[in-house]
Amino acid sequence: MVIDVRKCNAERKYTGELHFEFAGDENLIDIPFVSFSSPVHADLRFDILEDDSVSVAGELSFSLKGACSRCLKETENSISYEAEALFVPQGKKAGDEDYTYRNGIVDLDEFLRDTVLFALPSALHCPEGCSAPEYNEE
Ligand SMILES: [Zn+2]
């Protein structure tokens, strides 16, 4: 998914929304016996700033299914994650956390991959809380 900054500037369209889906990369998942059970939905908004930096913010959401990390029963978790990023034209000063872009095209792939990685939990648990204290044996 890309944002064509030149085209937007030419059309004086300095802000917009992006709604799309993409397949999550299974290689990002570090939990045993867990995989994506839905595409990743992205609801993003972008703003092209006066210095041609592009700010992107919004939410990614997806579902994971697999073995609960506590009881090993099959379960499914829905995850949503708020993210924002700044894309700075190559050659201009960018902060450590910023992405750069060139030739007037913001490529969101690295940002999306990073965001999915941040959003992924370290374990999958039954939504009803299989090992919450009230369910423990006395
Ligand atoms: Zn469980």
PDB file of C-alpha atoms and ligand atoms in Angstrom:
ATOM      1  CA  MET A   1       0.000   0.000   0.000  1.00  0.00           C
ATOM      2  CA  VAL A   2       1.419   3.371  -0.996  1.00  0.00           C
ATOM      3  CA  ILE A   3       0.482   7.036  -0.728  1.00  0.00           C
ATOM      4  CA  ASP A   4       1.294   8.991  -3.884  1.00  0.00           C
ATOM      5  CA  VAL A   5       2.318  12.281  -2.295  1.00  0.00           C
ATOM      6  CA  ARG A   6       3.016  14.046  -5.601  1.00  0.00           C
ATOM      7  CA  LYS A   7      -0.405  13.183  -6.947  1.00  0.00           C
ATOM      8  CA  CYS A   8      -2.079  14.279  -3.709  1.00  0.00           C
ATOM      9  CA  ASN A   9      -0.183  17.560  -3.760  1.00  0.00           C
ATOM     10  CA  ALA A  10      -1.107  18.114  -7.410  1.00  0.00           C
ATOM     11  CA  GLU A  11      -4.751  17.532  -6.506  1.00  0.00           C
ATOM     12  CA  ARG A  12      -4.425  19.659  -3.351  1.00  0.00           C
ATOM     13  CA  LYS A  13      -5.617  16.656  -1.401  1.00  0.00           C
ATOM     14  CA  TYR A  14      -3.552  16.977   1.730  1.00  0.00           C
ATOM     15  CA  THR A  15      -5.444  14.570   3.896  1.00  0.00           C
ATOM     16  CA  GLY A  16      -7.210  11.313   3.331  1.00  0.00           C
ATOM     17  CA  GLU A  17      -8.282   8.000   4.717  1.00  0.00           C
ATOM     18  CA  LEU A  18      -7.066   4.546   3.805  1.00  0.00           C
ATOM     19  CA  HIS A  19      -9.079   1.431   4.518  1.00  0.00           C
ATOM     20  CA  PHE A  20      -7.627  -1.836   3.340  1.00  0.00           C
ATOM     21  CA  GLU A  21      -6.749  -5.379   4.305  1.00  0.00           C
ATOM     22  CA  PHE A  22      -3.603  -7.370   3.905  1.00  0.00           C
ATOM     23  CA  ALA A  23      -2.353 -10.805   4.878  1.00  0.00           C
ATOM     24  CA  GLY A  24      -0.363 -10.870   8.090  1.00  0.00           C
ATOM     25  CA  ASP A  25       3.103 -12.368   7.859  1.00  0.00           C
ATOM     26  CA  GLU A  26       3.058 -15.615   9.837  1.00  0.00           C
ATOM     27  CA  ASN A  27       6.798 -15.286  10.360  1.00  0.00           C
ATOM     28  CA  LEU A  28       6.168 -12.377  12.733  1.00  0.00           C
ATOM     29  CA  ILE A  29       4.278 -14.579  15.187  1.00  0.00           C
ATOM     30  CA  ASP A  30       6.456 -15.842  17.992  1.00  0.00           C
ATOM     31  CA  ILE A  31       3.812 -17.892  19.855  1.00  0.00           C
ATOM     32  CA  PRO A  32       3.841 -21.669  19.307  1.00  0.00           C
ATOM     33  CA  PHE A  33       0.799 -23.141  17.441  1.00  0.00           C
ATOM     34  CA  VAL A  34      -0.706 -19.720  16.728  1.00  0.00           C
ATOM     35  CA  SER A  35      -1.552 -18.174  13.358  1.00  0.00           C
ATOM     36  CA  PHE A  36      -3.594 -15.320  11.873  1.00  0.00           C
ATOM     37  CA  SER A  37      -7.276 -16.200  11.562  1.00  0.00           C
ATOM     38  CA  SER A  38      -8.188 -13.038   9.671  1.00  0.00           C
ATOM     39  CA  PRO A  39      -6.527 -10.583   7.337  1.00  0.00           C
ATOM     40  CA  VAL A  40      -5.118  -7.480   9.012  1.00  0.00           C
ATOM     41  CA  HIS A  41      -7.605  -4.602   8.661  1.00  0.00           C
ATOM     42  CA  ALA A  42      -6.080  -1.157   8.462  1.00  0.00           C
ATOM     43  CA  ASP A  43      -8.047   2.040   9.098  1.00  0.00           C
ATOM     44  CA  LEU A  44      -5.606   4.857   8.620  1.00  0.00           C
ATOM     45  CA  ARG A  45      -5.677   8.569   8.083  1.00  0.00           C
ATOM     46  CA  PHE A  46      -2.865  10.552   6.503  1.00  0.00           C
ATOM     47  CA  ASP A  47      -1.937  14.209   6.481  1.00  0.00           C
ATOM     48  CA  ILE A  48       0.625  15.759   4.182  1.00  0.00           C
ATOM     49  CA  LEU A  49       2.359  18.484   6.167  1.00  0.00           C
ATOM     50  CA  GLU A  50       3.788  21.731   4.816  1.00  0.00           C
ATOM     51  CA  ASP A  51       7.321  20.349   4.673  1.00  0.00           C
ATOM     52  CA  ASP A  52       6.068  17.310   2.689  1.00  0.00           C
ATOM     53  CA  SER A  53       6.392  15.006   5.673  1.00  0.00           C
ATOM     54  CA  VAL A  54       3.421  12.666   5.834  1.00  0.00           C
ATOM     55  CA  SER A  55       1.858  11.750   9.145  1.00  0.00           C
ATOM     56  CA  VAL A  56      -0.049   8.484   9.246  1.00  0.00           C
ATOM     57  CA  ALA A  57      -2.184   7.375  12.168  1.00  0.00           C
ATOM     58  CA  GLY A  58      -4.890   4.862  12.799  1.00  0.00           C
ATOM     59  CA  GLU A  59      -5.676   1.378  13.853  1.00  0.00           C
ATOM     60  CA  LEU A  60      -4.773  -2.112  12.738  1.00  0.00           C
ATOM     61  CA  SER A  61      -6.951  -5.015  13.818  1.00  0.00           C
ATOM     62  CA  PHE A  62      -6.760  -8.743  13.270  1.00  0.00           C
ATOM     63  CA  SER A  63      -7.509 -12.071  14.908  1.00  0.00           C
ATOM     64  CA  LEU A  64      -5.196 -14.825  16.036  1.00  0.00           C
ATOM     65  CA  LYS A  65      -6.137 -18.411  16.607  1.00  0.00           C
ATOM     66  CA  GLY A  66      -4.330 -21.319  18.124  1.00  0.00           C
ATOM     67  CA  ALA A  67      -3.516 -23.001  21.374  1.00  0.00           C
ATOM     68  CA  CYS A  68      -4.088 -21.031  24.571  1.00  0.00           C
ATOM     69  CA  SER A  69      -0.686 -20.520  26.172  1.00  0.00           C
ATOM     70  CA  ARG A  70      -2.092 -21.621  29.565  1.00  0.00           C
ATOM     71  CA  CYS A  71      -4.518 -24.496  28.978  1.00  0.00           C
ATOM     72  CA  LEU A  72      -3.639 -25.404  25.343  1.00  0.00           C
ATOM     73  CA  LYS A  73      -7.307 -25.337  24.289  1.00  0.00           C
ATOM     74  CA  GLU A  74      -8.033 -23.915  20.844  1.00  0.00           C
ATOM     75  CA  THR A  75      -8.923 -20.248  21.200  1.00  0.00           C
ATOM     76  CA  GLU A  76      -9.141 -17.028  19.222  1.00  0.00           C
ATOM     77  CA  ASN A  77      -8.154 -13.482  20.219  1.00  0.00           C
ATOM     78  CA  SER A  78      -9.062 -10.217  18.491  1.00  0.00           C
ATOM     79  CA  ILE A  79      -6.384  -7.614  18.592  1.00  0.00           C
ATOM     80  CA  SER A  80      -6.494  -3.951  17.713  1.00  0.00           C
ATOM     81  CA  TYR A  81      -3.601  -1.598  17.900  1.00  0.00           C
ATOM     82  CA  GLU A  82      -3.287   2.149  17.489  1.00  0.00           C
ATOM     83  CA  ALA A  83      -0.252   3.335  15.611  1.00  0.00           C
ATOM     84  CA  GLU A  84       1.164   6.496  14.166  1.00  0.00           C
ATOM     85  CA  ALA A  85       4.213   7.310  12.143  1.00  0.00           C
ATOM     86  CA  LEU A  86       5.883  10.164  10.323  1.00  0.00           C
ATOM     87  CA  PHE A  87       7.317   9.690   6.839  1.00  0.00           C
ATOM     88  CA  VAL A  88       9.983  12.229   5.956  1.00  0.00           C
ATOM     89  CA  PRO A  89      11.193  12.810   2.369  1.00  0.00           C
ATOM     90  CA  GLN A  90      14.623  11.284   1.861  1.00  0.00           C
ATOM     91  CA  GLY A  91      17.374  13.853   2.353  1.00  0.00           C
ATOM     92  CA  LYS A  92      15.486  15.795   5.009  1.00  0.00           C
ATOM     93  CA  LYS A  93      16.188  15.441   8.699  1.00  0.00           C
ATOM     94  CA  ALA A  94      14.264  12.542  10.189  1.00  0.00           C
ATOM     95  CA  GLY A  95      13.944  11.463  13.812  1.00  0.00           C
ATOM     96  CA  ASP A  96      15.060   8.035  14.985  1.00  0.00           C
ATOM     97  CA  GLU A  97      11.491   6.720  14.903  1.00  0.00           C
ATOM     98  CA  ASP A  98      10.583   8.249  11.562  1.00  0.00           C
ATOM     99  CA  TYR A  99      10.411   6.513   8.224  1.00  0.00           C
ATOM    100  CA  THR A 100      11.721   8.054   5.045  1.00  0.00           C
ATOM    101  CA  TYR A 101      10.255   8.023   1.565  1.00  0.00           C
ATOM    102  CA  ARG A 102      11.516   8.931  -1.862  1.00  0.00           C
ATOM    103  CA  ASN A 103      10.300   9.825  -5.330  1.00  0.00           C
ATOM    104  CA  GLY A 104       7.074  11.184  -3.892  1.00  0.00           C
ATOM    105  CA  ILE A 105       5.784   7.759  -2.878  1.00  0.00           C
ATOM    106  CA  VAL A 106       5.189   6.738   0.743  1.00  0.00           C
ATOM    107  CA  ASP A 107       5.423   2.965   0.971  1.00  0.00           C
ATOM    108  CA  LEU A 108       3.547   1.795   4.060  1.00  0.00           C
ATOM    109  CA  ASP A 109       4.766  -1.805   4.023  1.00  0.00           C
ATOM    110  CA  GLU A 110       7.570  -1.456   6.567  1.00  0.00           C
ATOM    111  CA  PHE A 111       5.339   0.588   8.884  1.00  0.00           C
ATOM    112  CA  LEU A 112       2.557  -2.011   8.601  1.00  0.00           C
ATOM    113  CA  ARG A 113       4.963  -4.838   9.312  1.00  0.00           C
ATOM    114  CA  ASP A 114       6.440  -3.024  12.312  1.00  0.00           C
ATOM    115  CA  THR A 115       2.970  -2.217  13.624  1.00  0.00           C
ATOM    116  CA  VAL A 116       1.802  -5.821  13.382  1.00  0.00           C
ATOM    117  CA  LEU A 117       4.964  -6.867  15.199  1.00  0.00           C
ATOM    118  CA  PHE A 118       4.277  -4.360  18.024  1.00  0.00           C
ATOM    119  CA  ALA A 119       0.632  -5.391  18.156  1.00  0.00           C
ATOM    120  CA  LEU A 120       1.318  -9.096  18.518  1.00  0.00           C
ATOM    121  CA  PRO A 121       0.890 -10.337  22.073  1.00  0.00           C
ATOM    122  CA  SER A 122       3.522 -12.532  23.690  1.00  0.00           C
ATOM    123  CA  ALA A 123       0.927 -15.227  24.424  1.00  0.00           C
ATOM    124  CA  LEU A 124      -2.599 -16.251  23.454  1.00  0.00           C
ATOM    125  CA  HIS A 125      -5.179 -16.781  26.203  1.00  0.00           C
ATOM    126  CA  CYS A 126      -8.786 -17.937  26.383  1.00  0.00           C
ATOM    127  CA  PRO A 127     -10.923 -14.764  26.321  1.00  0.00           C
ATOM    128  CA  GLU A 128     -12.961 -16.040  29.271  1.00  0.00           C
ATOM    129  CA  GLY A 129      -9.814 -16.270  31.361  1.00  0.00           C
ATOM    130  CA  CYS A 130      -9.096 -19.953  31.876  1.00  0.00           C
ATOM    131  CA  SER A 131      -6.579 -19.356  34.642  1.00  0.00           C
ATOM    132  CA  ALA A 132      -7.948 -16.174  36.227  1.00  0.00           C
ATOM    133  CA  PRO A 133      -7.849 -16.491  40.034  1.00  0.00           C
ATOM    134  CA  GLU A 134     -11.596 -17.167  40.384  1.00  0.00           C
ATOM    135  CA  TYR A 135     -11.258 -20.300  38.257  1.00  0.00           C
ATOM    136  CA  ASN A 136      -8.345 -21.724  40.205  1.00  0.00           C
ATOM    137  CA  GLU A 137      -8.824 -24.725  42.445  1.00  0.00           C
ATOM    138  CA  GLU A 138      -9.102 -23.903  46.108  1.00  0.00           C
TER     139      GLU A 138
HETATM  140 ZN    ZN B   1      -6.902 -21.249  28.163  1.00  0.00          ZN
END
